[in-house]
Coordinates of N, CA and C and ligand atoms in Angstrom, one line a residue:
X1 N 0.8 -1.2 0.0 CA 0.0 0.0 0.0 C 0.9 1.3 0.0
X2 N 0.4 2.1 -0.7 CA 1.2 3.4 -0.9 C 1.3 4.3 0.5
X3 N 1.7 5.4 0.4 CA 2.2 5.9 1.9 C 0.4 6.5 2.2
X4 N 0.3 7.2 1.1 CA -1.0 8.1 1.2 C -1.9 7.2 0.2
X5 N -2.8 6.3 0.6 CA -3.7 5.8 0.0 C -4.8 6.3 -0.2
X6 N -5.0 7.4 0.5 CA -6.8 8.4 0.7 C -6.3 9.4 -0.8
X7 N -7.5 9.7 -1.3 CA -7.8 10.0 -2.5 C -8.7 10.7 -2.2
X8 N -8.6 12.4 -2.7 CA -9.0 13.5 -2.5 C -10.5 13.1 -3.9
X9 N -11.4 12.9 -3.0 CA -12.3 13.4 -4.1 C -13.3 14.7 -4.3
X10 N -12.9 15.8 -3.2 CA -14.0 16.8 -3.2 C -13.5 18.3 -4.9
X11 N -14.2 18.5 -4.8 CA -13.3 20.1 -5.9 C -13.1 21.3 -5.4
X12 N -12.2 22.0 -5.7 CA -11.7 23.4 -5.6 C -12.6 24.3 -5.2
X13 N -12.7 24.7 -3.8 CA -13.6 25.9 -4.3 C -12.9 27.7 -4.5
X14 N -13.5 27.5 -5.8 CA -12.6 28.9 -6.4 C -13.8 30.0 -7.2
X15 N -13.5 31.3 -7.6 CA -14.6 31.7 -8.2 C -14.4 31.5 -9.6
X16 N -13.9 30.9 -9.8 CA -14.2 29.5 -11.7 C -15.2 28.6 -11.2
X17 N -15.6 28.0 -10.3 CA -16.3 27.4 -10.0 C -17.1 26.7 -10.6
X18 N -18.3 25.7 -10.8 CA -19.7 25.8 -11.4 C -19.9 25.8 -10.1
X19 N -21.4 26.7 -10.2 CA -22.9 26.6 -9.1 C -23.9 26.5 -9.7
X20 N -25.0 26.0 -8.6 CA -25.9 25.6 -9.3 C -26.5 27.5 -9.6
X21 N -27.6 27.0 -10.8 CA -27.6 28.2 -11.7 C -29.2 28.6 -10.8
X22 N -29.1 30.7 -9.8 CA -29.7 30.7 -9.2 C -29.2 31.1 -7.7
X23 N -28.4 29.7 -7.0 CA -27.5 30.0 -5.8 C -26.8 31.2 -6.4
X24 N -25.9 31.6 -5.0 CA -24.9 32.7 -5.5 C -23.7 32.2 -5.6
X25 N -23.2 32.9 -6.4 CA -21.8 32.2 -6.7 C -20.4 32.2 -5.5
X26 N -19.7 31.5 -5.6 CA -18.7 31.8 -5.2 C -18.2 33.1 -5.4
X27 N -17.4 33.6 -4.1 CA -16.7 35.3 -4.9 C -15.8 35.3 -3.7
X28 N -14.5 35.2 -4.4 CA -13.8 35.1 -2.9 C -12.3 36.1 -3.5
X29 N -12.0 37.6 -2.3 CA -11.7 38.5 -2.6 C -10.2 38.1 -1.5
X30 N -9.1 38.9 -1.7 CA -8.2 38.9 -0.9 C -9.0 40.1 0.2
X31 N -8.5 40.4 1.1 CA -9.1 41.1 2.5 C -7.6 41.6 2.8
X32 N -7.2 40.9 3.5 CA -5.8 41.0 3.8 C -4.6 40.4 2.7
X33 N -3.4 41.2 2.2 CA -2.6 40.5 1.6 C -0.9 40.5 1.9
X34 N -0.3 39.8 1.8 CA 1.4 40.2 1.9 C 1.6 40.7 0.7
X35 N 1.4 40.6 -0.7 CA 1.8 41.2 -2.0 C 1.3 42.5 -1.6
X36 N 0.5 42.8 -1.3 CA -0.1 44.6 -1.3 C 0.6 44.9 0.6
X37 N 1.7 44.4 1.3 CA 2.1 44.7 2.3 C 1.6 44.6 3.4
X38 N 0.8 43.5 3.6 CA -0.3 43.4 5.1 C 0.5 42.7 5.4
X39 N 0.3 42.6 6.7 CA 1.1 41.5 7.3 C 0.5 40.4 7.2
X40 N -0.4 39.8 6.6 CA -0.5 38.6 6.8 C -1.6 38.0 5.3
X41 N -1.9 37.0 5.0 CA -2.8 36.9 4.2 C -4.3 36.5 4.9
X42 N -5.6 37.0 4.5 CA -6.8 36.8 4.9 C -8.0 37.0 3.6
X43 N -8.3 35.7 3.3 CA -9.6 35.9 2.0 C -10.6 35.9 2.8
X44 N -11.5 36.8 2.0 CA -13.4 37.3 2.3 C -13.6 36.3 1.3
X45 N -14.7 35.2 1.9 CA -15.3 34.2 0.9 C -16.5 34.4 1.3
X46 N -17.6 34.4 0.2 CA -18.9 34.3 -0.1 C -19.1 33.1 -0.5
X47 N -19.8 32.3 -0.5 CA -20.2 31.3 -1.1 C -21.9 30.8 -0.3
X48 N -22.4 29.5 -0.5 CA -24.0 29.0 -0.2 C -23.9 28.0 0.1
X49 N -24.4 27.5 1.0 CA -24.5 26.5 1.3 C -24.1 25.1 0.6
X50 N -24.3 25.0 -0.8 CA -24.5 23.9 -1.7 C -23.6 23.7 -2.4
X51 N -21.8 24.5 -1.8 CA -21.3 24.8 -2.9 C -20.3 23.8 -3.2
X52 N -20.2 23.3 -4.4 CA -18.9 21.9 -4.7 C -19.5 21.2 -3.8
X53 N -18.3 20.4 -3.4 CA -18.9 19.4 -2.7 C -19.2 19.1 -1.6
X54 N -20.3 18.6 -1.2 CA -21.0 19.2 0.2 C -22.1 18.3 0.4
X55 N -22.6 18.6 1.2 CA -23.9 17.1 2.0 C -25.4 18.1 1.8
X56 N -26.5 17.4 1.7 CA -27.5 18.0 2.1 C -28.3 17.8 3.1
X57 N -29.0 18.3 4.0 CA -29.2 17.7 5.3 C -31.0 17.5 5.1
X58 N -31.6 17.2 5.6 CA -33.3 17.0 5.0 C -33.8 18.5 4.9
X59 N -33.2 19.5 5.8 CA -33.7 20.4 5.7 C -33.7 21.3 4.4
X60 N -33.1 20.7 3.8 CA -32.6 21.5 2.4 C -33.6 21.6 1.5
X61 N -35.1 20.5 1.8 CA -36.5 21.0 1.3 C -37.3 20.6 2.1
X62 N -37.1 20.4 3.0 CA -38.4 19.3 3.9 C -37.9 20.3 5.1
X63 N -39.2 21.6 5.2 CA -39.5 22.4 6.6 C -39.4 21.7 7.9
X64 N -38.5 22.4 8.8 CA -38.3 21.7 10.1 C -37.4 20.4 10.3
X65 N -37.2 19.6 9.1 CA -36.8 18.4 8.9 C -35.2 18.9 9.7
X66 N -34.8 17.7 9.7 CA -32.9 17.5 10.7 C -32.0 18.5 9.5
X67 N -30.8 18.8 10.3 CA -30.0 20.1 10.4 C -28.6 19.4 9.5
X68 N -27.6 19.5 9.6 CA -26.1 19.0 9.4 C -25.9 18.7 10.9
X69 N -26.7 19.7 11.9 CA -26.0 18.9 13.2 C -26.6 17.7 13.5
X70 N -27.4 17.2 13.0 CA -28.3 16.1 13.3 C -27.1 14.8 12.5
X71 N -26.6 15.1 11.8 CA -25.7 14.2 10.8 C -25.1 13.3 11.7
X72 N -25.2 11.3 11.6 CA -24.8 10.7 12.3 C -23.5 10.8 11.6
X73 N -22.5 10.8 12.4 CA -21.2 10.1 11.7 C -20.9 8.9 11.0
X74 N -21.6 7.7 11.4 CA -21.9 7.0 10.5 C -22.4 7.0 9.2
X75 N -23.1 8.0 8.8 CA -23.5 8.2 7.6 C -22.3 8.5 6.3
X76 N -21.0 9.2 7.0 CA -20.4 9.6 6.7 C -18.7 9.1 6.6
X77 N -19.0 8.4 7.4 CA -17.3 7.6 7.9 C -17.4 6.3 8.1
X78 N -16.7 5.3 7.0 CA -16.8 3.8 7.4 C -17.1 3.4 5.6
X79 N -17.0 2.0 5.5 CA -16.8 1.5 3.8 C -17.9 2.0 3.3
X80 N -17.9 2.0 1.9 CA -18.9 2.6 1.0 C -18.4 1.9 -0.2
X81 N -19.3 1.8 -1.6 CA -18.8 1.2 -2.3 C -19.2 1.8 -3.7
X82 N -18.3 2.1 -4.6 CA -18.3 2.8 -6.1 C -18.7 2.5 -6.8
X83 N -19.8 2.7 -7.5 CA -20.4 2.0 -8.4 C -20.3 2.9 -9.7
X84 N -19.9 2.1 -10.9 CA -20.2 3.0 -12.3 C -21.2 3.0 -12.8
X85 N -21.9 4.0 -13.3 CA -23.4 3.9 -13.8 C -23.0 4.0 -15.3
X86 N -23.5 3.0 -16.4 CA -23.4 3.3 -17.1 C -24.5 4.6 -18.3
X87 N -25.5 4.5 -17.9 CA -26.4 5.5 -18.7 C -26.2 6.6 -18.5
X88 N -26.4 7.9 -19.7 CA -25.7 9.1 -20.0 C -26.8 9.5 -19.9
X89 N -27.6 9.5 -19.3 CA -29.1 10.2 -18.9 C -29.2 10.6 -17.5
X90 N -29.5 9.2 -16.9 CA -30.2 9.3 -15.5 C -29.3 7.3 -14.8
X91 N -29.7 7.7 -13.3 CA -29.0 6.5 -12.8 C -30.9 5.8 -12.9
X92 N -30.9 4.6 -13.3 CA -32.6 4.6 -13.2 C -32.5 3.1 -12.5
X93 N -33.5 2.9 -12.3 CA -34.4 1.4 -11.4 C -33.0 0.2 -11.8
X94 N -33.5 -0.2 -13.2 CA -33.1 -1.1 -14.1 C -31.3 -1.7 -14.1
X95 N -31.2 -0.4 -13.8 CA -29.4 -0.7 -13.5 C -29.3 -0.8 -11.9
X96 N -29.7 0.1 -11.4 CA -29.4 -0.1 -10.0 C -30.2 -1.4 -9.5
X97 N -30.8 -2.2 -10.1 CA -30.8 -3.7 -9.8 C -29.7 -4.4 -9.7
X98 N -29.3 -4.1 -10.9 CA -28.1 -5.0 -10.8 C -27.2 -4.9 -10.1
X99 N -27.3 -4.0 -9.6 CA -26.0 -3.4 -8.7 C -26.4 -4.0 -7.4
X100 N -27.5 -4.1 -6.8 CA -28.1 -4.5 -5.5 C -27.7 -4.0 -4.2
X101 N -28.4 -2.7 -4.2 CA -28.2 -1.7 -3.5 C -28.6 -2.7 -1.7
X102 N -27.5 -2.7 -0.9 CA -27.9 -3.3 0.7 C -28.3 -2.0 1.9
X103 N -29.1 -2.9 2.9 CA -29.7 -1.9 4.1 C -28.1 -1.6 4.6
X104 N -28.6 0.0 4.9 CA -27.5 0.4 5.6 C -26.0 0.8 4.9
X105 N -25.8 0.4 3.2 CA -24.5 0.9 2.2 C -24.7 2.7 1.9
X106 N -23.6 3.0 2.2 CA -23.1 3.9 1.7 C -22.8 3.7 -0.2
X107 N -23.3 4.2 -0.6 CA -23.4 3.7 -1.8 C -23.4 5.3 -3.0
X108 N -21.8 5.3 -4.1 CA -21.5 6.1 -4.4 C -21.7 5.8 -5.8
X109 N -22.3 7.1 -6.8 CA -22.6 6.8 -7.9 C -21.5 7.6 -8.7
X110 N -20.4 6.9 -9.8 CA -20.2 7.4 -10.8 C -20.6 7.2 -11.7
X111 N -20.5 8.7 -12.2 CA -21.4 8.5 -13.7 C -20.5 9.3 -14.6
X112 N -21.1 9.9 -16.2 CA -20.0 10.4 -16.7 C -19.6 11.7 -16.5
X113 N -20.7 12.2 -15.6 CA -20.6 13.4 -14.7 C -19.0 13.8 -14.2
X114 N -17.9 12.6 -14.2 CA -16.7 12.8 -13.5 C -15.8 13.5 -14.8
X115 N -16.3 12.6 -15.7 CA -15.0 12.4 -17.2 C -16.2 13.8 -18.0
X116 N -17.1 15.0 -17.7 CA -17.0 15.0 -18.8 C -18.1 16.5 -18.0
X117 N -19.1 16.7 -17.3 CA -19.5 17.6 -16.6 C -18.8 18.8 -15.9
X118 N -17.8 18.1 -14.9 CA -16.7 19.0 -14.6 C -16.0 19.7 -15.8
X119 N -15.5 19.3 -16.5 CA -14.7 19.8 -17.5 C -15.6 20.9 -18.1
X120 N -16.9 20.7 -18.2 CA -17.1 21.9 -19.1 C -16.6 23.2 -19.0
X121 N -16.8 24.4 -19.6 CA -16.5 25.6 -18.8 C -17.3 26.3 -17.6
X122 N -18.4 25.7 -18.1 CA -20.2 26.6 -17.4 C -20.3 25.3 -16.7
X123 N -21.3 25.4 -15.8 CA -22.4 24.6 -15.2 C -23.2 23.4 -16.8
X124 N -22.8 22.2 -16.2 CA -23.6 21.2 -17.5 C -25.1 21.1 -17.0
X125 N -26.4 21.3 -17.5 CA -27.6 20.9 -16.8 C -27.8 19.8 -17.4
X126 N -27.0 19.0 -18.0 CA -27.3 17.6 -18.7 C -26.8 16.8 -17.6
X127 N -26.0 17.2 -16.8 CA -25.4 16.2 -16.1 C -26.9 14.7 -15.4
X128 N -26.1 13.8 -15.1 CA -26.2 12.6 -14.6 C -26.8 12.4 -13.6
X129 N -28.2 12.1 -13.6 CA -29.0 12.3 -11.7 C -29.8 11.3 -11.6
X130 N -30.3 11.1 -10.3 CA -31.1 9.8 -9.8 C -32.5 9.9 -10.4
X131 N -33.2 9.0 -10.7 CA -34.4 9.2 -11.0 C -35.5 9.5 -9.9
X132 N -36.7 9.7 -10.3 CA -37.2 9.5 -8.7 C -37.6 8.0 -8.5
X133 N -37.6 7.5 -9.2 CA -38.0 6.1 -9.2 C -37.2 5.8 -8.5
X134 N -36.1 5.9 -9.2 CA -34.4 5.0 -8.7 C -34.4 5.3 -6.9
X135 N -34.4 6.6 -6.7 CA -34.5 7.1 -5.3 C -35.5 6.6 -4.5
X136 N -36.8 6.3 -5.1 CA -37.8 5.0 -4.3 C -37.0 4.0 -4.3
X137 N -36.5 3.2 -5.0 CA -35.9 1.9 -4.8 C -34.5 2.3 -4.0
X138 N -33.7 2.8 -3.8 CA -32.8 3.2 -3.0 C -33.4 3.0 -1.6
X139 N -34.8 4.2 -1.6 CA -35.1 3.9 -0.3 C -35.2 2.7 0.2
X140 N -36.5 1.6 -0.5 CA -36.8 0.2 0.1 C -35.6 -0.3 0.6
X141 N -34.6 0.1 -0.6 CA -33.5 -1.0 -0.4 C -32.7 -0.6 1.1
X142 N -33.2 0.5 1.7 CA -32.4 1.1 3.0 C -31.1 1.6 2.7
X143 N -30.8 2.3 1.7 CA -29.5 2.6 1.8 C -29.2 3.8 2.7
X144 N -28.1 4.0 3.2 CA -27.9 5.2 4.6 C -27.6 6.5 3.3
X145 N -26.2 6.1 3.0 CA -26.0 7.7 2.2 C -26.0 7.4 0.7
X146 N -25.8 8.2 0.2 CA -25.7 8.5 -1.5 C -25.2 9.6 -1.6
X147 N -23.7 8.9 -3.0 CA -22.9 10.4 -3.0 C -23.0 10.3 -4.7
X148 N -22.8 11.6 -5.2 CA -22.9 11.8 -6.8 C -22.1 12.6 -7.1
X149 N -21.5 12.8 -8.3 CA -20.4 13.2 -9.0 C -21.0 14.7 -9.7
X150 N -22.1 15.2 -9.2 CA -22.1 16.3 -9.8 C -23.0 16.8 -8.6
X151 N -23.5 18.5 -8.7 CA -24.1 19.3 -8.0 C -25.5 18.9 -7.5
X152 N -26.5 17.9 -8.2 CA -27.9 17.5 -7.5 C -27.6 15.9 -7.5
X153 N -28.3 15.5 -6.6 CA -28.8 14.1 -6.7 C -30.1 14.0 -7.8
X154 N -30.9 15.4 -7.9 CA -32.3 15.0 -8.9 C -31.6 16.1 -9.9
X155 N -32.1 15.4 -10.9 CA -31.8 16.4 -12.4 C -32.0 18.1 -12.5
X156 N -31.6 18.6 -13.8 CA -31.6 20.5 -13.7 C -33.0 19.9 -14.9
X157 N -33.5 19.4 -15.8 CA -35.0 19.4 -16.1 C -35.7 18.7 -15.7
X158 N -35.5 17.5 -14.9 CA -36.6 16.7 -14.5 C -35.9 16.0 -12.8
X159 N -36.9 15.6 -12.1 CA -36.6 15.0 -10.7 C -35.9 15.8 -9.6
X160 N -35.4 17.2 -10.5 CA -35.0 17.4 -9.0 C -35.6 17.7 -7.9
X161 N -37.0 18.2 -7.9 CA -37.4 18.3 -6.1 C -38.1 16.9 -5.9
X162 N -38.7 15.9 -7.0 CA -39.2 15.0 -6.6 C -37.7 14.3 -5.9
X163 N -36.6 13.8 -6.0 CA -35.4 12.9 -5.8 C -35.0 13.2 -4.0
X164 N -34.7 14.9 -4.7 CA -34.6 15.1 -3.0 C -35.5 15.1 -2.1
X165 N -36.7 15.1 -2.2 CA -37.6 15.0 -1.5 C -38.3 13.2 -0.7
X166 N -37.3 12.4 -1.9 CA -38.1 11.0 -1.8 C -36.8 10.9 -0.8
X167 N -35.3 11.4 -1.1 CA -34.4 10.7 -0.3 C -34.4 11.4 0.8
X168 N -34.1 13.0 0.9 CA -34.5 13.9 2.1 C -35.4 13.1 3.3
X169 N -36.2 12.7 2.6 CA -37.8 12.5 3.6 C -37.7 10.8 4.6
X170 N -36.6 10.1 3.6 CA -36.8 8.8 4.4 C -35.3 9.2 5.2
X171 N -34.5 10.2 5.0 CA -33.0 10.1 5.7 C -32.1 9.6 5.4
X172 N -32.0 9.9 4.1 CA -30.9 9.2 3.5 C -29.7 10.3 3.5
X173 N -29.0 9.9 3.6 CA -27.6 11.2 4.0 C -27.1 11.2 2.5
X174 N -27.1 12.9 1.8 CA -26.6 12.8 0.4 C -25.3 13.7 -0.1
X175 N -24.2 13.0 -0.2 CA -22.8 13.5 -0.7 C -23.0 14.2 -2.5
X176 N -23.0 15.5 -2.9 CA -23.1 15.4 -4.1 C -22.0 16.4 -4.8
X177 N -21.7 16.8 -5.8 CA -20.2 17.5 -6.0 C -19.2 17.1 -6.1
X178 N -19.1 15.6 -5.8 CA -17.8 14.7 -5.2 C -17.2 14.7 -7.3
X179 N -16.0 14.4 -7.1 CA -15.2 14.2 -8.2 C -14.5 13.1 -8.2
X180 N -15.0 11.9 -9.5 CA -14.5 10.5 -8.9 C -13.6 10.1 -10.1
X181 N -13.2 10.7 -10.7 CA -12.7 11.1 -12.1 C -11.5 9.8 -12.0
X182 N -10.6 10.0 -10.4 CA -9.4 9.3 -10.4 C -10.0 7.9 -9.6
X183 N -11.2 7.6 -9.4 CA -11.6 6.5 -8.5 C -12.4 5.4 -9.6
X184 N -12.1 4.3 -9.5 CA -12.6 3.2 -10.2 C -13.7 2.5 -9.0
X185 N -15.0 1.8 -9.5 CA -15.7 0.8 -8.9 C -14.9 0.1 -8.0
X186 N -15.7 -0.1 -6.7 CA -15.2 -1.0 -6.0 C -15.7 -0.7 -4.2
X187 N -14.5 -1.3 -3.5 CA -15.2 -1.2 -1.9 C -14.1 -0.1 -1.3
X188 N -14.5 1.2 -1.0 CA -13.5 1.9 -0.5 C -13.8 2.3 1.2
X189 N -13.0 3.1 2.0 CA -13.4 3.5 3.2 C -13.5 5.3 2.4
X190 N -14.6 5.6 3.5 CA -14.8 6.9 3.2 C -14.8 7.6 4.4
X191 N -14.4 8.8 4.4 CA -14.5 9.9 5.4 C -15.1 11.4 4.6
X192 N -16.0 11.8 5.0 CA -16.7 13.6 4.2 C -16.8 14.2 5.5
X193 N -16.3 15.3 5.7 CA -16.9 15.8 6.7 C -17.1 17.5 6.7
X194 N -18.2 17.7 6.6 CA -18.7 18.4 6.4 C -18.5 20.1 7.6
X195 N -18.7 21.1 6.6 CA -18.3 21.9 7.6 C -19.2 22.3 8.8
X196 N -19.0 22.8 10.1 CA -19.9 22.6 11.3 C -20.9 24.0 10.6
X197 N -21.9 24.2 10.0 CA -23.5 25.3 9.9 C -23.5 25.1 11.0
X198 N -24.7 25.7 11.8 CA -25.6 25.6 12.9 C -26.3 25.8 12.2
X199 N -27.5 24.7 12.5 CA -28.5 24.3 11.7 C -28.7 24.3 10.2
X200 N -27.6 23.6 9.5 CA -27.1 23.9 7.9 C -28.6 23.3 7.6
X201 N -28.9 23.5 6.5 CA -29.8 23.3 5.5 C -28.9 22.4 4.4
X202 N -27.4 22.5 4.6 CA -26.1 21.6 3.8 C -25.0 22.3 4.3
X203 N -23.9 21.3 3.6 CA -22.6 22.0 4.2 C -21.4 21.2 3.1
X204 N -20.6 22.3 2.7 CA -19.4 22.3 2.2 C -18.7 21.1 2.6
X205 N -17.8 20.2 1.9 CA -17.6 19.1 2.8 C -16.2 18.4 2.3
X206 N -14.8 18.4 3.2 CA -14.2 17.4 2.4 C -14.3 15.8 2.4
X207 N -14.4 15.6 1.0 CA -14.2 14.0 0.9 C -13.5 13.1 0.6
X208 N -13.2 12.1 1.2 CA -12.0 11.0 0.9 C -12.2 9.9 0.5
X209 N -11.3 9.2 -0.2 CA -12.0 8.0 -0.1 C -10.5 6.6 -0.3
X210 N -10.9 5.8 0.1 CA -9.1 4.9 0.6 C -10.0 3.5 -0.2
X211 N -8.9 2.8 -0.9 CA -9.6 1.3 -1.5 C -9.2 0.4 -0.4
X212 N -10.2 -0.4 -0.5 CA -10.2 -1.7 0.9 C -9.5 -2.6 0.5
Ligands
LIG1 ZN1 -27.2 20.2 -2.2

């Protein structure tokens, strides 16, 4: 095993960024600098809740629902396993059979969202999302979290509030933003940990991920 086996999968946050289209953007200004003679360096960052990669907590549509502080650790720390999707649409029922989603998996979706969304220059609204169907069957199947390689778990023309709302509502813990570009299928340990909100609606988050 190599010295550093953990594998940075979260992205940059810079104001090149993509956000989703709507949120506010990233804008992050020097404040204090050593090049213009301050003693020290200090950036003013703006950014939202949702930005890169980051978690969503129920509350993020579901009124009153649990916070980021509500977030079990468990949800977030311990094996998870990589799955490649192959459809350039949507993750849907039919595949994720095959894959056989278990109670209680951490269960991470690549799609081509890694090799081909990020790269754009802009925000892609074609990217790669769960169906809401797929996210009913997710639920039955009990899975704890769900992480995705681009900015929603539900699509920019279809499913997005149905998706979050099906997985929001039963508690499913959801990683999305993640970049799996250098990560292949398989059984990894994961660690995300999201930044402390008080009472986040979501949170910024770094993510790791180590092969078993
Ligand atoms: Zn989000």
């Amino acid at each position: 095993m190599s010295k550093n086996p953990w594998i940075d999968v979260s992205v940059p946050i810079s104001n090149s960024m993509h956000g989703w289209p709507g949120n506010p953007p990233t804008f992050i200004t020097m404040h204090l600098g050593t090049a213009k003679a301050d003693v020290c360096n200090v950036s003013a960052i703006n950014f939202n809740s949702h930005t890169g990669t980051h978690m969503d907590a129920p509350l993020h549509f579901l009124h009153g629902a649990k916070t980021m502080d509500d977030l079990p650790w468990d949800a977030v720390v311990g094996p998870a396993r990589v799955v490649e999707i192959k459809d350039k649409e949507a993750i849907k029922v039919a595949e994720l059979k095959k894959l056989k989603p278990k109670k209680g998996e951490r269960l991470i979706f690549k799609t081509r969202n890694s090799a081909v969304s990020w790269k754009k220059p802009e925000f892609d609204k074609d990217f790669v999302y769960i169906s809401a169907e797929a996210s009913e069957y997710l639920v039955e199947c009990g899975v704890q979290t769900v992480g995705v390689d681009y900015l929603s778990v539900g699509g920019f023309h279809k499913d997005g509030i149905e998706t979050h709302h099906i997985l929001l509502g039963a508690e499913v813990w959801i990683i999305e933003g993640l970049d799996l570009s250098k990560i292949k299928s398989g059984n990894y340990d994961l660690i995300c940990l999201p930044i402390k909100f008080h009472n986040g609606d979501g949170a910024p988050s770094r993510c790791l991920l180590r092969k078993r």
